Short mmCIF file of C-alpha atoms and ligand atoms in Angstrom, two decimals:
data_model
loop_
_atom_site.label_atom_id
_atom_site.label_comp_id
_atom_site.label_asym_id
_atom_site.label_seq_id
_atom_site.Cartn_x
_atom_site.Cartn_y
_atom_site.Cartn_z
CA UNK A 24 49.79 18.65 -2.16
CA UNK A 25 48.38 18.22 -5.66
CA UNK A 26 44.70 19.04 -6.07
CA UNK A 27 42.49 16.00 -6.18
CA UNK A 28 40.74 15.01 -9.39
CA UNK A 29 37.00 15.71 -9.42
CA UNK A 30 36.11 12.04 -9.21
CA UNK A 31 38.18 11.39 -6.09
CA UNK A 32 35.65 13.17 -3.88
CA UNK A 33 32.59 13.13 -6.14
CA UNK A 34 29.10 12.54 -4.83
CA UNK A 35 27.37 10.81 -7.73
CA UNK A 36 23.59 10.58 -7.99
CA UNK A 37 22.42 7.37 -9.65
CA UNK A 38 19.36 7.53 -11.90
CA UNK A 39 17.40 4.48 -12.99
CA UNK A 40 15.96 5.98 -16.20
CA UNK A 41 12.90 3.76 -16.46
CA UNK A 42 11.75 5.06 -13.09
CA UNK A 43 12.77 8.71 -12.95
CA UNK A 44 10.29 10.78 -14.96
CA UNK A 45 7.99 9.96 -17.84
CA UNK A 46 7.64 12.81 -20.35
CA UNK A 47 5.33 11.23 -22.96
CA UNK A 48 2.70 9.44 -20.88
CA UNK A 49 3.62 5.86 -21.69
CA UNK A 50 4.24 5.02 -18.04
CA UNK A 51 7.99 4.63 -18.60
CA UNK A 52 10.67 7.10 -17.57
CA UNK A 53 12.78 8.61 -20.36
CA UNK A 54 15.65 10.97 -21.14
CA UNK A 55 13.58 14.15 -21.63
CA UNK A 56 12.01 13.31 -18.28
CA UNK A 57 15.43 13.25 -16.64
CA UNK A 58 16.37 16.56 -18.28
CA UNK A 59 13.25 18.13 -16.81
CA UNK A 60 14.35 17.08 -13.31
CA UNK A 61 17.99 18.14 -13.44
CA UNK A 62 17.33 21.31 -11.44
CA UNK A 63 16.10 19.18 -8.58
CA UNK A 64 19.30 17.11 -8.70
CA UNK A 65 21.55 20.14 -8.97
CA UNK A 66 19.69 21.65 -6.01
CA UNK A 67 20.78 18.71 -3.90
CA UNK A 68 24.40 19.71 -4.42
CA UNK A 69 25.77 16.48 -5.88
CA UNK A 70 28.68 16.64 -8.32
CA UNK A 71 27.68 14.16 -10.98
CA UNK A 72 24.94 11.87 -12.18
CA UNK A 73 25.23 8.28 -13.34
CA UNK A 74 22.39 7.06 -15.52
CA UNK A 75 21.79 3.31 -15.74
CA UNK A 76 21.67 1.97 -19.34
CA UNK A 77 19.34 3.66 -21.85
CA UNK A 78 20.79 2.10 -25.01
CA UNK A 79 18.83 0.05 -27.53
CA UNK A 80 17.80 -3.12 -25.79
CA UNK A 81 15.02 -5.70 -25.70
CA UNK A 82 14.86 -4.85 -21.96
CA UNK A 83 15.08 -8.44 -20.77
CA UNK A 84 17.33 -7.17 -17.98
CA UNK A 85 16.05 -3.59 -18.28
CA UNK A 86 18.87 -2.21 -20.37
CA UNK A 87 21.74 -4.35 -19.08
CA UNK A 88 21.17 -6.34 -22.26
CA UNK A 89 22.31 -3.93 -24.96
CA UNK A 90 21.49 -4.49 -28.63
CA UNK A 91 23.15 -1.26 -29.86
CA UNK A 92 25.65 0.58 -27.67
CA UNK A 93 25.58 3.73 -29.77
CA UNK A 94 21.88 4.44 -29.98
CA UNK A 95 19.05 5.16 -27.57
CA UNK A 96 16.29 2.67 -26.78
CA UNK A 97 13.03 3.94 -28.34
CA UNK A 98 11.17 4.14 -25.04
CA UNK A 99 13.85 6.43 -23.64
CA UNK A 100 14.16 8.94 -26.50
CA UNK A 101 16.72 9.82 -29.15
CA UNK A 102 20.35 10.86 -29.41
CA UNK A 103 19.12 14.47 -29.67
CA UNK A 104 17.37 14.01 -26.34
CA UNK A 105 20.65 12.75 -24.93
CA UNK A 106 22.49 15.80 -26.28
CA UNK A 107 19.92 18.06 -24.64
CA UNK A 108 20.30 16.18 -21.38
CA UNK A 109 24.08 16.47 -21.28
CA UNK A 110 24.03 20.12 -22.30
CA UNK A 111 21.62 20.99 -19.51
CA UNK A 112 23.55 18.90 -16.96
CA UNK A 113 26.76 20.70 -17.83
CA UNK A 114 25.04 24.09 -17.65
CA UNK A 115 24.04 23.19 -14.11
CA UNK A 116 27.58 22.12 -13.23
CA UNK A 117 26.75 18.42 -13.09
CA UNK A 118 29.11 15.87 -14.66
CA UNK A 119 27.43 13.03 -16.50
CA UNK A 120 28.39 9.38 -16.29
CA UNK A 121 26.75 6.65 -18.33
CA UNK A 122 26.65 2.91 -17.78
CA UNK A 123 28.55 0.78 -20.27
CA UNK A 124 28.05 -2.98 -20.20
CA UNK A 125 31.29 -4.47 -21.53
CA UNK A 126 30.99 -8.07 -20.35
CA UNK A 127 27.95 -9.11 -22.34
CA UNK A 128 25.40 -7.78 -24.81
CA UNK A 129 21.89 -8.82 -25.79
CA UNK A 130 21.31 -11.91 -27.89
CA UNK A 131 19.51 -9.45 -30.20
CA UNK A 132 22.73 -7.53 -30.85
CA UNK A 133 23.82 -7.91 -34.45
CA UNK A 134 27.18 -9.20 -33.19
CA UNK A 135 25.52 -12.22 -31.59
CA UNK A 136 22.98 -12.67 -34.34
CA UNK A 137 25.87 -13.06 -36.77
CA UNK A 138 28.10 -15.05 -34.46
CA UNK A 139 25.51 -17.70 -33.67
CA UNK A 140 24.93 -18.57 -37.35
CA UNK A 141 28.01 -20.69 -38.01
CA UNK A 142 31.51 -21.52 -36.85
CA UNK A 143 33.18 -19.56 -39.63
CA UNK A 144 31.38 -16.23 -40.02
CA UNK A 145 33.29 -12.94 -39.48
CA UNK A 146 31.99 -12.68 -35.90
CA UNK A 147 32.37 -16.40 -35.15
CA UNK A 148 34.85 -15.72 -32.30
CA UNK A 149 33.11 -12.75 -30.71
CA UNK A 150 31.53 -14.86 -27.98
CA UNK A 151 32.64 -17.85 -25.92
CA UNK A 152 31.64 -20.85 -28.05
CA UNK A 153 32.60 -24.29 -26.85
CA UNK A 154 31.95 -27.83 -28.01
CA UNK A 155 29.99 -30.11 -25.72
CA UNK A 156 31.82 -32.60 -23.56
CA UNK A 157 31.88 -36.17 -24.95
CA UNK A 158 28.77 -36.96 -22.89
CA UNK A 159 27.00 -33.90 -24.29
CA UNK A 160 27.19 -31.85 -21.12
CA UNK A 161 28.33 -28.25 -20.79
CA UNK A 162 32.06 -27.50 -20.83
CA UNK A 163 32.34 -26.47 -17.17
CA UNK A 164 30.31 -26.44 -13.96
CA UNK A 165 29.82 -22.66 -14.13
CA UNK A 166 26.45 -21.29 -13.00
CA UNK A 167 24.60 -18.08 -13.82
CA UNK A 168 23.98 -15.35 -11.22
CA UNK A 169 20.31 -15.49 -12.17
CA UNK A 170 19.96 -19.26 -11.73
CA UNK A 171 20.73 -22.31 -13.88
CA UNK A 172 23.81 -23.05 -15.93
CA UNK A 173 26.07 -20.38 -17.42
CA UNK A 174 26.15 -22.28 -20.72
CA UNK A 175 23.32 -22.47 -23.24
CA UNK A 176 23.15 -24.71 -26.29
CA UNK A 177 22.99 -23.12 -29.74
CA UNK A 178 21.58 -25.58 -32.31
CA UNK A 179 22.85 -23.62 -35.32
CA UNK A 180 26.47 -24.05 -34.26
CA UNK A 181 26.02 -27.25 -32.24
CA UNK A 182 27.95 -25.52 -29.46
CA UNK A 183 27.44 -23.96 -26.07
CA UNK A 184 27.88 -20.23 -25.39
CA UNK A 185 28.69 -18.58 -22.09
CA UNK A 186 26.42 -16.19 -20.18
CA UNK A 187 26.98 -15.21 -16.56
CA UNK A 188 23.48 -13.71 -16.30
CA UNK A 189 20.44 -14.44 -18.51
CA UNK A 190 20.79 -16.74 -21.51
CA UNK A 191 19.80 -13.65 -23.51
CA UNK A 192 22.98 -11.90 -22.27
CA UNK A 193 25.80 -13.76 -24.07
CA UNK A 194 29.28 -13.06 -22.73
CA UNK A 195 31.55 -11.23 -25.16
CA UNK A 196 34.87 -12.89 -25.91
CA UNK A 197 37.46 -10.40 -24.72
CA UNK A 198 40.29 -12.65 -25.86
CA UNK A 199 39.43 -11.37 -29.32
CA UNK A 200 41.12 -7.99 -29.99
CA UNK A 201 38.28 -7.06 -32.38
CA UNK A 202 35.84 -7.21 -29.45
CA UNK A 203 38.01 -4.88 -27.40
CA UNK A 204 38.35 -2.54 -30.35
CA UNK A 205 34.58 -2.48 -30.88
CA UNK A 206 34.06 -1.57 -27.23
CA UNK A 207 36.73 1.13 -27.18
CA UNK A 208 34.94 2.59 -30.21
CA UNK A 209 31.83 2.71 -28.03
CA UNK A 210 33.83 4.60 -25.40
CA UNK A 211 35.01 7.10 -28.01
CA UNK A 212 31.49 7.55 -29.34
CA UNK A 213 30.24 8.65 -25.92
CA UNK A 214 33.31 10.66 -24.92
CA UNK A 215 32.91 12.54 -28.21
CA UNK A 216 29.35 13.32 -27.14
CA UNK A 217 30.72 14.85 -23.96
CA UNK A 218 30.21 12.29 -21.21
CA UNK A 219 32.49 12.66 -18.22
CA UNK A 220 32.88 9.04 -17.30
CA UNK A 221 31.52 5.53 -17.26
CA UNK A 222 30.19 3.23 -14.67
CA UNK A 223 31.39 -0.07 -16.13
CA UNK A 224 28.96 -2.86 -15.46
CA UNK A 225 30.02 -6.15 -13.89
CA UNK A 226 33.68 -5.94 -14.92
CA UNK A 227 34.48 -9.04 -12.86
CA UNK A 228 32.37 -11.06 -15.29
CA UNK A 229 34.33 -10.03 -18.38
CA UNK A 230 36.01 -13.11 -19.77
CA UNK A 231 39.17 -12.93 -21.86
CA UNK A 232 40.26 -16.52 -21.43
CA UNK A 233 40.55 -19.13 -24.09
CA UNK A 234 39.35 -22.72 -23.96
CA UNK A 235 39.79 -25.15 -22.29
CA UNK A 236 37.97 -23.41 -19.46
CA UNK A 237 38.47 -24.81 -15.97
CA UNK A 238 35.80 -25.88 -13.52
CA UNK A 239 35.11 -23.62 -10.55
CA UNK A 240 36.25 -25.09 -7.24
CA UNK A 241 33.70 -25.78 -4.53
CA UNK A 242 33.40 -23.07 -1.90
CA UNK A 243 34.47 -24.82 1.31
CA UNK A 244 33.05 -21.98 3.40
CA UNK A 245 29.58 -22.10 1.84
CA UNK A 246 26.83 -21.79 4.39
CA UNK A 247 23.35 -21.05 3.11
CA UNK A 248 22.48 -17.57 4.39
CA UNK A 249 18.99 -16.72 5.69
CA UNK A 250 17.90 -15.16 2.38
CA UNK A 251 16.73 -17.31 -0.55
CA UNK A 252 19.15 -15.67 -2.99
CA UNK A 253 22.05 -16.54 -0.67
CA UNK A 254 21.04 -20.20 -0.88
CA UNK A 255 21.45 -20.38 -4.64
CA UNK A 256 23.81 -23.13 -5.84
CA UNK A 257 25.84 -20.31 -7.42
CA UNK A 258 27.29 -19.55 -3.99
CA UNK A 259 28.50 -23.10 -3.49
CA UNK A 260 31.35 -22.33 -5.85
CA UNK A 261 34.48 -20.21 -5.67
CA UNK A 262 34.31 -18.06 -8.76
CA UNK A 263 37.68 -16.40 -8.82
CA UNK A 264 39.17 -19.85 -9.29
CA UNK A 265 38.03 -19.90 -12.93
CA UNK A 266 34.83 -18.15 -13.99
CA UNK A 267 35.32 -14.59 -12.74
CA UNK A 268 38.08 -12.05 -12.07
CA UNK A 269 40.63 -13.71 -14.32
CA UNK A 270 43.85 -11.84 -15.15
CA UNK A 271 42.97 -11.61 -18.85
CA UNK A 272 40.27 -9.05 -17.96
CA UNK A 273 42.92 -6.43 -17.40
CA UNK A 274 43.53 -6.07 -21.13
CA UNK A 275 40.09 -4.54 -21.16
CA UNK A 276 40.85 -2.18 -18.25
CA UNK A 277 44.05 -1.03 -19.91
CA UNK A 278 42.39 -0.46 -23.27
CA UNK A 279 39.59 1.59 -21.72
CA UNK A 280 41.98 3.60 -19.60
CA UNK A 281 44.03 4.39 -22.69
CA UNK A 282 40.97 5.87 -24.38
CA UNK A 283 39.87 7.77 -21.27
CA UNK A 284 43.32 9.32 -20.97
CA UNK A 285 43.13 10.57 -24.54
CA UNK A 286 40.13 12.64 -23.46
CA UNK A 287 41.60 14.06 -20.24
CA UNK A 288 39.54 14.56 -17.15
CA UNK A 289 37.41 11.38 -17.33
CA UNK A 290 36.40 8.78 -14.75
CA UNK A 291 36.17 5.00 -15.12
CA UNK A 292 34.39 3.36 -12.20
CA UNK A 293 34.14 -0.41 -12.45
CA UNK A 294 31.43 -2.41 -10.75
CA UNK A 295 33.24 -5.32 -9.25
CA UNK A 296 32.61 -8.28 -7.03
CA UNK A 297 34.34 -11.56 -6.36
CA UNK A 298 35.50 -14.05 -3.76
CA UNK A 299 37.99 -11.44 -2.53
CA UNK A 300 36.66 -8.09 -3.77
CA UNK A 301 39.36 -5.99 -2.14
CA UNK A 302 42.12 -7.96 -3.80
CA UNK A 303 40.30 -7.83 -7.12
CA UNK A 304 39.75 -4.06 -6.72
CA UNK A 305 43.47 -3.55 -6.25
CA UNK A 306 44.16 -5.47 -9.42
CA UNK A 307 41.60 -3.47 -11.39
CA UNK A 308 42.91 -0.11 -10.18
CA UNK A 309 46.62 -0.77 -10.65
CA UNK A 310 48.34 2.05 -12.60
CA UNK A 311 47.08 2.31 -16.16
CA UNK A 312 43.79 0.56 -15.39
CA UNK A 313 40.44 1.79 -14.04
CA UNK A 314 40.38 4.90 -11.84
CA UNK A 315 38.24 3.32 -9.14
CA UNK A 316 36.04 0.38 -8.35
CA UNK A 317 32.55 0.41 -6.94
CA UNK A 318 32.76 -1.19 -3.52
CA UNK A 319 30.03 -3.62 -2.41
CA UNK A 320 30.94 -3.71 1.29
CA UNK A 321 28.07 -1.46 2.42
CA UNK A 322 25.52 -3.02 0.09
CA UNK A 323 24.98 -6.26 2.04
CA UNK A 324 21.48 -7.47 1.23
CA UNK A 325 20.46 -8.09 4.84
CA UNK A 326 22.02 -4.88 6.14
CA UNK A 327 24.87 -4.52 8.63
CA UNK A 328 25.16 -4.02 12.38
CA UNK A 329 27.38 -1.22 13.67
CA UNK A 330 30.22 -3.70 14.15
CA UNK A 331 29.75 -5.09 10.67
CA UNK A 332 29.66 -1.56 9.25
CA UNK A 333 32.95 -0.84 10.97
CA UNK A 334 34.51 -4.00 9.55
CA UNK A 335 33.14 -3.32 6.08
CA UNK A 336 34.56 0.20 6.04
CA UNK A 337 37.91 -0.77 7.60
CA UNK A 338 38.35 -3.62 5.16
CA UNK A 339 38.00 -1.35 2.13
CA UNK A 340 39.88 1.58 3.63
CA UNK A 341 42.82 -0.64 4.63
CA UNK A 342 43.43 -1.33 0.97
CA UNK A 343 42.80 2.17 -0.37
CA UNK A 344 43.62 4.69 2.36
CA UNK A 345 45.36 7.71 0.90
CA UNK A 346 43.67 7.23 -2.46
CA UNK A 347 40.31 8.00 -4.02
CA UNK A 348 40.27 4.77 -5.98
CA UNK A 349 37.07 3.42 -4.50
CA UNK A 350 33.40 4.33 -4.46
CA UNK A 351 31.10 3.58 -1.55
CA UNK A 352 27.33 3.14 -1.84
CA UNK A 353 24.54 2.06 0.49
CA UNK A 354 21.90 1.64 -2.21
CA UNK A 355 21.51 1.01 -5.90
CA UNK A 356 19.09 -0.58 -8.39
CA UNK A 357 20.13 -4.11 -7.35
CA UNK A 358 19.56 -4.25 -3.58
CA UNK A 359 16.73 -3.40 -1.16
CA UNK A 360 16.75 0.27 -0.18
CA UNK A 361 19.13 1.10 2.67
CA UNK A 362 16.58 3.07 4.71
CA UNK A 363 14.61 -0.14 5.18
CA UNK A 364 17.37 -2.73 5.00
CA UNK A 365 19.47 -1.12 7.71
CA UNK A 366 16.70 -0.76 10.32
CA UNK A 367 16.60 -4.33 11.67
CA UNK A 368 20.35 -4.94 12.07
CA UNK A 369 20.64 -1.62 13.90
CA UNK A 370 17.67 -2.50 16.11
CA UNK A 371 15.60 0.46 14.92
CA UNK A 372 11.87 0.82 14.21
CA UNK A 373 10.40 2.33 11.07
CA UNK A 374 9.80 5.65 12.83
CA UNK A 375 13.57 6.15 12.64
CA UNK A 376 13.79 5.68 8.89
CA UNK A 377 14.38 9.36 8.05
CA UNK A 378 16.96 10.01 10.74
CA UNK A 379 18.77 6.79 9.87
CA UNK A 380 18.79 7.57 6.14
CA UNK A 381 20.28 11.01 6.74
CA UNK A 382 22.93 9.51 9.01
CA UNK A 383 23.87 6.91 6.38
CA UNK A 384 24.10 9.59 3.70
CA UNK A 385 26.42 11.66 5.89
CA UNK A 386 28.52 8.65 6.81
CA UNK A 387 29.13 7.52 3.24
CA UNK A 388 29.96 11.03 2.01
CA UNK A 389 32.58 11.40 4.77
CA UNK A 390 34.49 8.27 3.77
CA UNK A 391 37.47 8.38 1.42
CA UNK A 392 36.80 8.25 -2.30
CA UNK A 393 33.61 8.92 -4.20
CA UNK A 394 30.06 8.03 -3.18
CA UNK A 395 27.04 6.91 -5.15
CA UNK A 396 23.65 7.99 -3.86
CA UNK A 397 20.69 6.18 -5.44
CA UNK A 398 17.54 8.07 -6.47
CA UNK A 399 15.13 8.25 -3.54
CA UNK A 400 17.77 7.91 -0.83
CA UNK A 401 17.69 11.70 -0.49
CA UNK A 402 13.98 11.23 0.32
CA UNK A 403 14.41 8.31 2.72
CA UNK A 404 12.18 6.13 0.54
CA UNK A 405 11.45 2.74 2.01
CA UNK A 406 11.92 -0.48 0.08
CA UNK A 407 8.66 -1.55 -1.59
CA UNK A 408 7.93 -5.11 -0.56
CA UNK A 409 4.28 -5.43 -1.53
CA UNK A 410 4.46 -5.56 -5.33
CA UNK A 411 1.99 -8.25 -6.48
CA UNK A 412 3.77 -11.18 -8.11
CA UNK A 413 1.85 -10.63 -11.36
CA UNK A 414 3.21 -7.08 -11.57
CA UNK A 415 6.83 -8.01 -10.95
CA UNK A 416 9.25 -7.14 -13.73
CA UNK A 417 12.73 -8.20 -12.66
CA UNK A 418 13.67 -11.51 -14.35
CA UNK A 419 15.69 -12.55 -11.31
CA UNK A 420 12.76 -11.93 -8.99
CA UNK A 421 10.32 -13.67 -11.32
CA UNK A 422 12.61 -16.72 -11.37
CA UNK A 423 12.58 -17.07 -7.60
CA UNK A 424 9.27 -15.48 -6.49
CA UNK A 425 7.67 -15.59 -4.03
CA UNK A 426 10.64 -16.79 -1.92
CA UNK A 427 12.76 -13.95 -3.25
CA UNK A 428 11.32 -10.66 -4.49
CA UNK A 429 14.20 -9.67 -6.74
CA UNK A 430 15.08 -6.07 -7.48
CA UNK A 431 11.76 -4.40 -8.27
CA UNK A 432 11.51 -3.39 -4.62
CA UNK A 433 14.02 -0.57 -5.13
CA UNK A 434 13.03 0.26 -8.72
CA UNK A 435 9.52 1.68 -8.40
CA UNK A 436 9.01 5.09 -10.03
CA UNK A 437 10.09 8.31 -8.32
CA UNK A 438 7.25 10.42 -7.00
CA UNK A 439 7.41 14.19 -7.29
CA UNK A 440 4.15 15.67 -5.95
CA UNK A 441 1.93 13.88 -3.45
CA UNK A 442 -1.23 15.28 -5.03
CA UNK A 443 -0.42 14.68 -8.72
CA UNK A 444 -1.63 11.56 -10.58
CA UNK A 445 1.00 8.79 -10.20
CA UNK A 446 2.82 11.14 -7.85
CA UNK A 447 3.80 13.28 -10.85
CA UNK A 448 5.89 10.49 -12.42
CA UNK A 449 3.56 9.95 -15.35
CA UNK A 450 0.12 10.86 -16.61
CA UNK A 451 -0.41 7.37 -18.04
CA UNK A 452 -3.11 5.10 -16.65
CA UNK A 453 -0.57 2.53 -15.55
CA UNK A 454 3.13 2.76 -14.93
CA UNK A 455 5.69 0.03 -15.71
CA UNK A 456 6.00 -0.79 -12.01
CA UNK A 457 3.32 0.36 -9.59
CA UNK A 458 3.74 3.67 -7.77
CA UNK A 459 4.63 3.10 -4.12
CA UNK A 460 1.84 4.75 -2.12
CA UNK A 461 4.11 4.90 0.91
CA UNK A 462 6.52 7.16 -0.97
CA UNK A 463 3.92 9.87 -1.59
CA UNK A 464 4.32 11.40 1.85
CA UNK A 465 7.91 12.23 0.91
CA UNK A 466 7.45 13.20 -2.75
CA UNK A 467 10.56 14.83 -4.19
CA UNK A 468 9.43 18.38 -4.97
CA UNK A 469 7.44 18.56 -1.74
CA UNK A 470 10.51 17.51 0.20
CA UNK A 471 12.84 19.89 -1.65
CA UNK A 472 10.55 22.73 -0.51
CA UNK A 473 10.25 21.53 3.10
CA UNK A 474 12.92 22.90 5.45
CA UNK A 475 12.84 19.88 7.80
CA UNK A 476 13.19 17.21 5.09
CA UNK A 477 16.06 14.77 4.54
CA UNK A 478 16.57 16.36 1.11
CA UNK A 479 17.08 19.81 2.66
CA UNK A 480 19.32 18.55 5.44
CA UNK A 481 21.44 16.51 3.04
CA UNK A 482 21.82 19.40 0.62
CA UNK A 483 22.97 21.65 3.48
CA UNK A 484 25.37 18.95 4.56
CA UNK A 485 26.84 18.63 1.08
CA UNK A 486 27.43 22.41 1.00
CA UNK A 487 29.22 22.22 4.35
CA UNK A 488 31.23 19.19 3.18
CA UNK A 489 32.70 21.25 0.35
CA UNK A 490 34.14 23.74 2.86
CA UNK A 491 36.05 21.10 4.85
CA UNK A 492 39.66 20.66 3.66
CA UNK A 493 39.93 17.28 5.40
CA UNK A 494 37.07 15.95 3.31
CA UNK A 495 37.93 17.61 0.03
CA UNK A 496 41.71 17.85 -0.17
CA UNK A 497 43.01 14.46 0.88
CA UNK A 498 41.72 10.93 0.93
CA UNK A 499 43.23 10.01 4.25
CA UNK A 500 41.46 8.64 7.29
CA UNK A 501 42.33 7.18 10.68
CA UNK A 502 41.33 3.78 11.99
CA UNK A 503 37.75 3.48 13.17
CA UNK A 504 36.85 3.72 16.85
CA UNK A 505 33.83 4.58 19.00
CA UNK A 506 31.49 2.74 21.35
CA UNK A 507 29.40 -0.24 20.26
CA UNK A 508 26.82 2.19 18.85
CA UNK A 509 29.22 4.64 17.22
CA UNK A 510 31.50 4.92 14.26
CA UNK A 511 34.26 7.47 14.82
CA UNK A 512 37.21 8.36 12.60
CA UNK A 513 39.37 11.30 11.67
CA UNK A 514 39.64 12.63 8.17
CA UNK A 515 43.03 14.18 7.72
CA UNK A 516 44.47 16.74 5.32
CA UNK A 517 47.52 18.98 5.70
CA UNK A 518 45.26 21.82 6.79
CA UNK A 519 42.77 20.05 8.99
CA UNK A 520 41.99 16.99 11.05
CA UNK A 521 38.26 16.52 11.29
CA UNK A 522 36.85 14.06 13.80
CA UNK A 523 33.64 12.53 12.41
CA UNK A 524 31.29 10.75 14.78
CA UNK A 525 28.20 8.82 13.65
CA UNK A 526 26.03 7.78 16.56
CA UNK A 527 23.49 5.03 15.89
CA UNK A 528 21.87 5.49 19.30
CA UNK A 529 20.95 9.16 18.89
CA UNK A 530 21.02 8.91 15.08
CA UNK A 531 23.12 12.04 14.80
CA UNK A 532 26.43 12.92 13.20
CA UNK A 533 28.82 15.36 14.84
CA UNK A 534 32.08 16.89 13.66
CA UNK A 535 34.91 18.52 15.49
CA UNK A 536 38.29 19.88 14.43
CA UNK A 537 41.04 18.29 16.47
C1 GLC B 7 25.11 -5.53 -12.83
C2 GLC B 7 23.91 -4.61 -12.83
C3 GLC B 7 22.66 -5.44 -12.77
C4 GLC B 7 22.62 -6.33 -13.99
C5 GLC B 7 23.90 -7.16 -14.11
C6 GLC B 7 24.02 -7.78 -15.46
O1 GLC B 7 25.27 -6.20 -11.65
O2 GLC B 7 24.01 -3.68 -11.79
O3 GLC B 7 21.51 -4.65 -12.69
O4 GLC B 7 21.52 -7.18 -13.92
O5 GLC B 7 25.06 -6.38 -13.93
O6 GLC B 7 24.34 -6.82 -16.42
CA1 CA B 8 8.06 7.80 -21.38
#
């Protein structure tokens, strides 16, 4: 059996740079701060890190609105700081992935600044520009993820432009080969600097179609969920019918894969969602396209019961068993933290937060494919739901507060030492989001030194994981079984069959060779 590629079994630690470590006392995390904490990450035993965007940006969506893909945002440091970071990561045996946003850029990007001026400038076709309908309305019924229409009027051109997120995040026109070429140049720029892979943001929202754009169909299955964000009009539509996940996107996947292959051992992991995410994932990971897609099944905002967890895992595994072409995650910078979110559906009280978090970490790192662990999961941090509305930062949360708190709840700064000012995150008077007092009892360096901590247990587990052929040498697993409170499956390689049992009654994982 051929050896697996590194990314097929990788445990990837996700860093939200604004909230990791501040090195210059401005209350904002930065690249030198991350470099200073790499030993802590390496000590956990993960294989790679993924850093959310740190490129030049007006920070309207905290870096997911890029105004220069090949430079560093001032608050985060310089290209030299990045070179130091990657050199130190590689010295420690950590691969480094960065977060490229190919679907849209900032309205401050020079590409958009030029494009919006007129209908005949050199960048006139770099975005999706469309004339109004005869009655003046927008070209289609498409809505933005963050609320409101996906089309905004530009007086200079007397046209609408498309944005699937904020109006300040115009969608790039991937039907234009110059756009694809500009983005593959970005890929080369960072591969030349030594990065090992990309997390590709929101690839389902790339649009390579040409006008006339079609209306989205209504979603006949729409039922407003219990959470305010699930009641948004956005969810009344079927998106894969027109707005998202269109076949033309795959020109992008193929172009990026071509560049990655020129550099060898690289990893392209696409963030992807849609009406039928499994189907879309298969399309994105067909030969010659992305290596893997980032699977949303375990990220459900309201958490999942044991039965729902089983279904979520089975659904993804059914499509990808025998391959490493998917990435599982329980937490990221966009959803409430799993240690909190998963308590209620599993019928557990807060006193079980640590044991549950450790169990979830073990479960996800025993599934096929790679895993993304979000900063603070190794510390069983709870979600922070008491941020005062006037200190909220997330534009999505601000739009819908107080009914919906947005994504600040999982983005508060890391804390390192319970006794240090701001938990050791920063020596500034104020930090960009408040420090979560509740996190201080599990501050990172304190926990790394404490034998009974989740950090210590997870790092021991990751060491053990590396010694198990069934987990490291094949991406094969059996169907799921177990009682109503258990998830049981076998991981299978030529050398070993390992029965993995995750018990949500006792909150323990057990393993047995069979
Ligand atoms: C992705 C990111 C999210 C961002 C959005 C727009 O979903 O994870 O944080 O707001 O794309 O770029
Ligand atoms: Ca700083």
